[in-house]
Amino acid sequence: MTAPKTLLSAEKIAAKVRELGAEITQDYQGKSPLLVGVLKGCVTFMADLARAIDLPCEFEFMKVSSYGAGTKTSGTVKILMDLGCDIEGRDIIIIEDILDSGLTLDYLIKQLQIRKPASIKICTLLEKPSRRQTDVVVDYLGFQVEDLFVVGYGLDYAGLYRNLSYIGILEN
Ligand code: IMP
Ligand code: MG
């Protein structure tokens, strides 16, 4: 297995995560946001981002499926694991690894809005603007990337590469 070619180094990611954490800390002064991570890709990013947020915040996770083992969206989103708490009146920040077509987040936002949170914002490490099929608006964005399949720092291909400390391009 050849190592993916570096697109974003661990240092570059760490600097951006600190910036995003500082921005969230500013925006949520006096509040206690509920970070909702979308498993499994969010894990590395959320762990680092949460430690860059200087506020009392709680963690929840959801697991959705839209991809299987392929690299293109199937267009079908299913909730495989739901939140463990009531979110009515809460300030929600959804934490995602990457916004691609936007179908996953579009579906999740609609599902969560029904539960009457005080607010919902989106924080995603990466986005591929060229592939957007929905008008989901990102509130906190790390980096825009080209239409390439990327792995590492939580992002996988068929379950692998999540444990890379950088984000790379899978060349096959
Ligand atoms: P969307 O519903 O098309 O926006 O897809 C979002 C999800 O697809 C992300 O949370 C990732 O799990 C996965 N995904 C999309 N593009 C990539 C990629 O380049 N590498 C790894 N996973 C990806
Ligand atoms: Mg994901």
Short mmCIF file of C-alpha atoms and ligand atoms in Angstrom, two decimals:
data_model
loop_
_atom_site.label_atom_id
_atom_site.label_comp_id
_atom_site.label_asym_id
_atom_site.label_seq_id
_atom_site.Cartn_x
_atom_site.Cartn_y
_atom_site.Cartn_z
CA MET A 1 0.00 0.00 0.00
CA THR A 2 1.65 3.26 -1.09
CA ALA A 3 1.27 6.26 1.23
CA PRO A 4 -1.22 8.87 -0.01
CA LYS A 5 0.36 12.03 -1.40
CA THR A 6 0.23 14.92 1.11
CA LEU A 7 -2.39 17.56 0.38
CA LEU A 8 -2.61 19.17 3.86
CA SER A 9 0.14 18.56 6.39
CA ALA A 10 -0.53 17.84 10.06
CA GLU A 11 0.91 21.28 10.92
CA LYS A 12 -1.35 23.08 8.48
CA ILE A 13 -4.40 21.25 9.82
CA ALA A 14 -3.44 21.98 13.44
CA ALA A 15 -3.10 25.72 12.73
CA LYS A 16 -6.51 25.80 11.04
CA VAL A 17 -8.15 23.83 13.86
CA ARG A 18 -6.82 26.36 16.38
CA GLU A 19 -8.32 29.20 14.28
CA LEU A 20 -11.70 27.49 14.06
CA GLY A 21 -11.69 26.81 17.80
CA ALA A 22 -10.93 30.46 18.55
CA GLU A 23 -13.71 31.60 16.21
CA ILE A 24 -16.26 29.26 17.84
CA THR A 25 -15.12 30.37 21.29
CA GLN A 26 -15.78 34.02 20.31
CA ASP A 27 -19.15 33.32 18.71
CA TYR A 28 -20.56 31.26 21.58
CA GLN A 29 -19.52 33.41 24.55
CA GLY A 30 -21.89 32.75 27.47
CA LYS A 31 -23.27 29.65 25.76
CA SER A 32 -22.63 25.98 26.08
CA PRO A 33 -22.74 24.40 22.62
CA LEU A 34 -23.51 20.76 21.95
CA LEU A 35 -20.97 19.38 19.48
CA VAL A 36 -22.65 16.75 17.30
CA GLY A 37 -20.06 14.69 15.49
CA VAL A 38 -20.96 12.71 12.39
CA LEU A 39 -19.26 9.35 12.81
CA LYS A 40 -16.81 8.07 11.95
CA GLY A 41 -14.98 10.70 9.91
CA CYS A 42 -15.42 13.45 12.52
CA VAL A 43 -13.49 11.71 15.28
CA THR A 44 -9.97 13.09 14.79
CA PHE A 45 -11.12 16.57 13.82
CA MET A 46 -13.65 16.80 16.65
CA ALA A 47 -11.14 15.62 19.26
CA ASP A 48 -8.69 18.34 18.22
CA LEU A 49 -11.30 21.06 17.62
CA ALA A 50 -13.02 20.51 20.97
CA ARG A 51 -9.71 21.08 22.74
CA ALA A 52 -9.31 24.37 20.84
CA ILE A 53 -12.72 25.60 22.09
CA ASP A 54 -12.52 27.40 25.41
CA LEU A 55 -16.15 26.98 26.50
CA PRO A 56 -18.17 24.41 28.40
CA CYS A 57 -19.38 22.05 25.68
CA GLU A 58 -20.86 18.58 25.44
CA PHE A 59 -20.30 15.83 22.88
CA GLU A 60 -22.92 13.79 21.03
CA PHE A 61 -22.54 11.61 17.96
CA MET A 62 -24.67 10.43 15.07
CA LYS A 63 -23.85 7.78 12.57
CA VAL A 64 -25.21 7.98 9.07
CA SER A 65 -24.52 5.95 6.01
CA SER A 66 -24.55 7.03 2.40
CA TYR A 67 -21.49 5.53 0.78
CA GLY A 68 -20.75 1.88 1.43
CA ALA A 69 -17.26 1.07 0.20
CA GLY A 70 -17.38 3.30 -2.88
CA THR A 71 -15.99 6.78 -3.44
CA LYS A 72 -19.18 8.37 -4.81
CA THR A 73 -22.40 9.13 -2.93
CA SER A 74 -25.31 6.75 -3.39
CA GLY A 75 -27.63 9.67 -2.68
CA THR A 76 -29.39 7.73 0.07
CA VAL A 77 -28.85 8.75 3.69
CA LYS A 78 -29.77 6.48 6.60
CA ILE A 79 -29.46 7.20 10.34
CA LEU A 80 -27.57 4.23 11.79
CA MET A 81 -27.10 5.74 15.28
CA ASP A 82 -29.11 8.62 16.71
CA LEU A 83 -28.30 11.23 19.38
CA GLY A 84 -28.37 10.17 23.01
CA CYS A 85 -30.13 13.32 24.27
CA ASP A 86 -32.91 15.79 23.68
CA ILE A 87 -31.68 18.86 21.76
CA GLU A 88 -34.63 21.20 22.28
CA GLY A 89 -33.29 24.68 23.08
CA ARG A 90 -29.66 23.66 22.58
CA ASP A 91 -27.03 25.36 20.44
CA ILE A 92 -25.89 22.63 18.08
CA ILE A 93 -22.66 22.60 16.11
CA ILE A 94 -22.54 19.71 13.65
CA ILE A 95 -18.96 18.53 13.15
CA GLU A 96 -18.21 16.85 9.81
CA ASP A 97 -15.05 15.75 8.10
CA ILE A 98 -16.03 16.78 4.57
CA LEU A 99 -18.95 18.32 2.73
CA ASP A 100 -19.12 16.73 -0.71
CA SER A 101 -22.54 16.61 -2.42
CA GLY A 102 -24.04 18.02 0.80
CA LEU A 103 -26.75 15.34 0.85
CA THR A 104 -25.68 13.97 4.24
CA LEU A 105 -25.73 17.34 5.99
CA ASP A 106 -28.87 18.51 4.23
CA TYR A 107 -30.69 15.45 5.53
CA LEU A 108 -29.20 15.70 9.04
CA ILE A 109 -30.04 19.40 9.43
CA LYS A 110 -33.66 18.75 8.44
CA GLN A 111 -33.90 15.89 10.92
CA LEU A 112 -32.41 17.93 13.76
CA GLN A 113 -34.47 21.04 13.05
CA ILE A 114 -37.66 19.09 13.76
CA ARG A 115 -36.39 18.66 17.34
CA LYS A 116 -36.41 22.45 17.95
CA PRO A 117 -32.82 23.29 18.88
CA ALA A 118 -32.07 26.99 19.62
CA SER A 119 -29.58 27.02 16.71
CA ILE A 120 -27.74 24.73 14.33
CA LYS A 121 -24.38 25.60 12.80
CA ILE A 122 -22.11 23.52 10.61
CA CYS A 123 -18.39 23.07 11.08
CA THR A 124 -16.62 21.02 8.45
CA LEU A 125 -12.90 20.54 7.99
CA LEU A 126 -13.10 20.20 4.19
CA GLU A 127 -15.50 21.00 1.39
CA LYS A 128 -15.54 20.17 -2.30
CA PRO A 129 -17.49 23.09 -3.77
CA SER A 130 -17.53 21.65 -7.28
CA ARG A 131 -19.62 18.66 -6.19
CA ARG A 132 -22.35 20.43 -4.24
CA GLN A 133 -25.91 19.24 -4.98
CA THR A 134 -27.61 21.14 -2.14
CA ASP A 135 -27.51 24.66 -0.73
CA VAL A 136 -26.15 23.70 2.71
CA VAL A 137 -24.27 26.70 4.16
CA VAL A 138 -21.07 26.01 6.10
CA ASP A 139 -20.54 28.30 9.10
CA TYR A 140 -17.01 27.16 10.01
CA LEU A 141 -14.81 25.79 7.24
CA GLY A 142 -11.26 24.50 7.33
CA PHE A 143 -10.23 24.12 3.69
CA GLN A 144 -11.76 23.90 0.23
CA VAL A 145 -10.41 21.01 -1.83
CA GLU A 146 -10.55 19.99 -5.46
CA ASP A 147 -12.73 17.17 -6.66
CA LEU A 148 -10.29 14.47 -5.56
CA PHE A 149 -10.81 11.60 -3.14
CA VAL A 150 -8.93 12.48 0.03
CA VAL A 151 -8.06 10.36 3.06
CA GLY A 152 -6.47 10.74 6.47
CA TYR A 153 -7.16 12.72 9.66
CA GLY A 154 -10.41 10.78 10.07
CA LEU A 155 -11.32 10.41 6.40
CA ASP A 156 -11.30 6.88 5.04
CA TYR A 157 -11.33 4.82 1.93
CA ALA A 158 -13.09 1.49 2.63
CA GLY A 159 -12.42 1.95 6.35
CA LEU A 160 -8.69 2.57 6.04
CA TYR A 161 -6.35 5.59 6.32
CA ARG A 162 -8.33 7.32 9.10
CA ASN A 163 -5.28 7.24 11.37
CA LEU A 164 -3.00 9.29 9.10
CA SER A 165 -2.02 12.55 10.80
CA TYR A 166 -2.23 14.43 7.47
CA ILE A 167 -4.74 14.60 4.61
CA GLY A 168 -3.60 12.97 1.42
CA ILE A 169 -4.77 12.12 -2.06
CA LEU A 170 -5.35 8.51 -2.82
CA GLU A 171 -3.70 7.65 -6.12
CA ASN A 172 -4.59 4.33 -7.66
P1 IMP B 1 -21.98 14.16 1.04
O1 IMP B 1 -23.26 13.66 1.59
O2 IMP B 1 -21.84 13.85 -0.42
O3 IMP B 1 -21.70 15.62 1.33
O4 IMP B 1 -20.84 13.29 1.67
C1 IMP B 1 -20.31 13.53 2.89
C2 IMP B 1 -19.58 12.30 3.39
O5 IMP B 1 -18.97 11.55 2.33
C3 IMP B 1 -18.44 12.71 4.26
O6 IMP B 1 -18.84 12.83 5.59
C4 IMP B 1 -17.43 11.59 4.06
O7 IMP B 1 -17.69 10.56 4.98
C5 IMP B 1 -17.69 11.08 2.67
N1 IMP B 1 -16.73 11.63 1.68
C6 IMP B 1 -16.98 12.50 0.70
N2 IMP B 1 -15.88 12.80 0.00
C7 IMP B 1 -14.88 12.09 0.57
C8 IMP B 1 -13.46 12.00 0.31
O8 IMP B 1 -12.87 12.63 -0.58
N3 IMP B 1 -12.78 11.16 1.13
C9 IMP B 1 -13.36 10.46 2.14
N4 IMP B 1 -14.67 10.53 2.42
C10 IMP B 1 -15.43 11.34 1.65
MG MG B 2 -18.38 11.54 7.15
#
